[in-house]
XYZ file of C-alpha atoms in Angstrom:
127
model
C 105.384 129.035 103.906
C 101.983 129.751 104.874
C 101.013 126.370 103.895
C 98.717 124.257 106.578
C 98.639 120.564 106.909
C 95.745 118.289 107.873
C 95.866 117.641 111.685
C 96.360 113.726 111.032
C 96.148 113.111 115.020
C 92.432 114.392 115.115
C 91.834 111.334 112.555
C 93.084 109.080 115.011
C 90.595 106.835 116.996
C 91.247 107.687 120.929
C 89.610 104.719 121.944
C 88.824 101.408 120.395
C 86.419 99.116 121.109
C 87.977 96.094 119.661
C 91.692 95.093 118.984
C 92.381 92.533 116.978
C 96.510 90.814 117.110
C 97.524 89.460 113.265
C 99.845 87.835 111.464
C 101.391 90.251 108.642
C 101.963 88.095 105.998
C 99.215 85.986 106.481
C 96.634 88.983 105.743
C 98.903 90.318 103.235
C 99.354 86.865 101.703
C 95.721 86.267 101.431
C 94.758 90.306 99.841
C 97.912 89.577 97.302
C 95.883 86.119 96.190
C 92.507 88.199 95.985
C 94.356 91.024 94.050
C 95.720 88.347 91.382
C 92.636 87.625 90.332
C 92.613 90.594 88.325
C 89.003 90.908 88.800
C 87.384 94.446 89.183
C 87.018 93.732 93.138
C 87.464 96.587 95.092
C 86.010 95.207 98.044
C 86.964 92.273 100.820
C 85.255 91.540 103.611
C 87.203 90.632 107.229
C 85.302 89.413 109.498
C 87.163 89.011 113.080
C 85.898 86.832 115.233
C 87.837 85.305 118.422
C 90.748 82.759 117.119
C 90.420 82.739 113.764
C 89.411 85.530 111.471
C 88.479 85.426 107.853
C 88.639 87.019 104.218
C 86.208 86.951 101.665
C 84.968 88.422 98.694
C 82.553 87.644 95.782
C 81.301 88.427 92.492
C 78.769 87.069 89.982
C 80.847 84.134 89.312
C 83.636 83.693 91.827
C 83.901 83.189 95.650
C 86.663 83.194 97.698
C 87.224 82.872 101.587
C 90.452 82.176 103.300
C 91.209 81.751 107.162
C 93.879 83.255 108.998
C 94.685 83.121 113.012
C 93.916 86.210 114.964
C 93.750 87.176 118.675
C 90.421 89.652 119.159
C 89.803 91.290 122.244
C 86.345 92.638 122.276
C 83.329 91.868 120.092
C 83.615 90.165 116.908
C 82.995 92.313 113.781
C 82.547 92.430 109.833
C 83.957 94.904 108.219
C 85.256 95.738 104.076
C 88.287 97.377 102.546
C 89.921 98.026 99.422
C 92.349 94.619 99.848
C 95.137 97.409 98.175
C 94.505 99.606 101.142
C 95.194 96.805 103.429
C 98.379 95.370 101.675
C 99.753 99.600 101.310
C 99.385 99.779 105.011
C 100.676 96.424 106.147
C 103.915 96.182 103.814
C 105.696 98.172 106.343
C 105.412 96.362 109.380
C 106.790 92.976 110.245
C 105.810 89.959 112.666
C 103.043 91.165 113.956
C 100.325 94.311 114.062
C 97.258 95.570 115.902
C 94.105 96.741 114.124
C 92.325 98.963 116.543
C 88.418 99.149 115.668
C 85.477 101.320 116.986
C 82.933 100.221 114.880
C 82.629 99.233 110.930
C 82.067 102.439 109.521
C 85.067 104.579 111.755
C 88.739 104.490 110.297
C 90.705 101.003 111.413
C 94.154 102.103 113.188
C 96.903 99.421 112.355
C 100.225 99.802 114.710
C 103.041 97.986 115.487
C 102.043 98.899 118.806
C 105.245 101.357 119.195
C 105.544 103.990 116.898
C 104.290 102.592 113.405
C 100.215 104.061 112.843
C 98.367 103.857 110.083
C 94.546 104.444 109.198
C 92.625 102.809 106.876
C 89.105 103.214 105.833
C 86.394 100.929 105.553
C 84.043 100.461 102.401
C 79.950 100.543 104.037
C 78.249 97.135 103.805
C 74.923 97.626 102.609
C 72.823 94.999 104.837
C-alpha cells in the first residue's frame, strides 16, 4: 500500500538506568482513586525510591499521596504522568511489571518482562 509506519522500536529505551518491580493493581488501584476525583488533574507525581514508592498529586484545595511497595534497582527518581496513561498501559498486564527509566524527561518502558512493552511519557516538572 505504500503506506509507512512509525519505527516504534527506535522509541524504545536500549538501556535504562533504573528499573523499578510493581505491583499492578496497587498502582492502578491508587491512579483509579486519583481519577475519581473528577478533578481537572492531569498530572501525578511517582516518586520511586528503594522499598516503597509513592503517588501524589495536588491542586489549590486538595492533596493526595498514597504508598505502594516497589523493588528499585538504581537511583531513586520523581517523575509525572497523565494517571490515564498509566492505568491504559497497565490494564493489560497482571501480577507484576517492570518500569524501565533513563531519566524523568525520556519515555518510561513498562514490560511484563517477556513480550508485553509499552511506553509511556512523562509530563516535565517545572522545579
Amino acid at each position: 500500500m505504500g503506506v509507512d509506519f512509525i519505527d516504534y522500536n527506535a522509541l524504545l529505551p536500549k538501556e535504562s538506568k533504573i528499573e523499578v518491580t510493581i505491583d499492578i493493581s496497587e498502582v492502578v488501584s491508587i491512579c483509579n482513586k486519583i481519577l475519581k476525583f473528577g478533578l481537572d488533574s492531569k498530572l501525578i507525581r511517582m516518586n520511586f525510591k528503594k522499598n516503597k514508592s509513592e503517588i501524589s498529586f495536588k491542586t489549590y484545595d486538595v492533596e493526595f499521596k498514597k504508598s505502594f511497595k516497589s523493588n528499585l534497582q538504581g537511583e531513586e527518581i520523581e517523575m509525572a504522568f497523565n494517571p490515564k496513561y498509566i492505568v491504559d498501559a497497565l490494564k493489560n498486564y497482571k501480577g507484576q511489571a517492570i518500569l524501565k527509566i533513563v531519566d524523568e524527561i525520556s519515555p518510561m518502558l513498562i514490560t511484563d518482562g517477556d513480550k508485553k512493552k509499552d511506553l509511556v511519557l512523562p509530563i516535565r516538572l517545572m522545579r
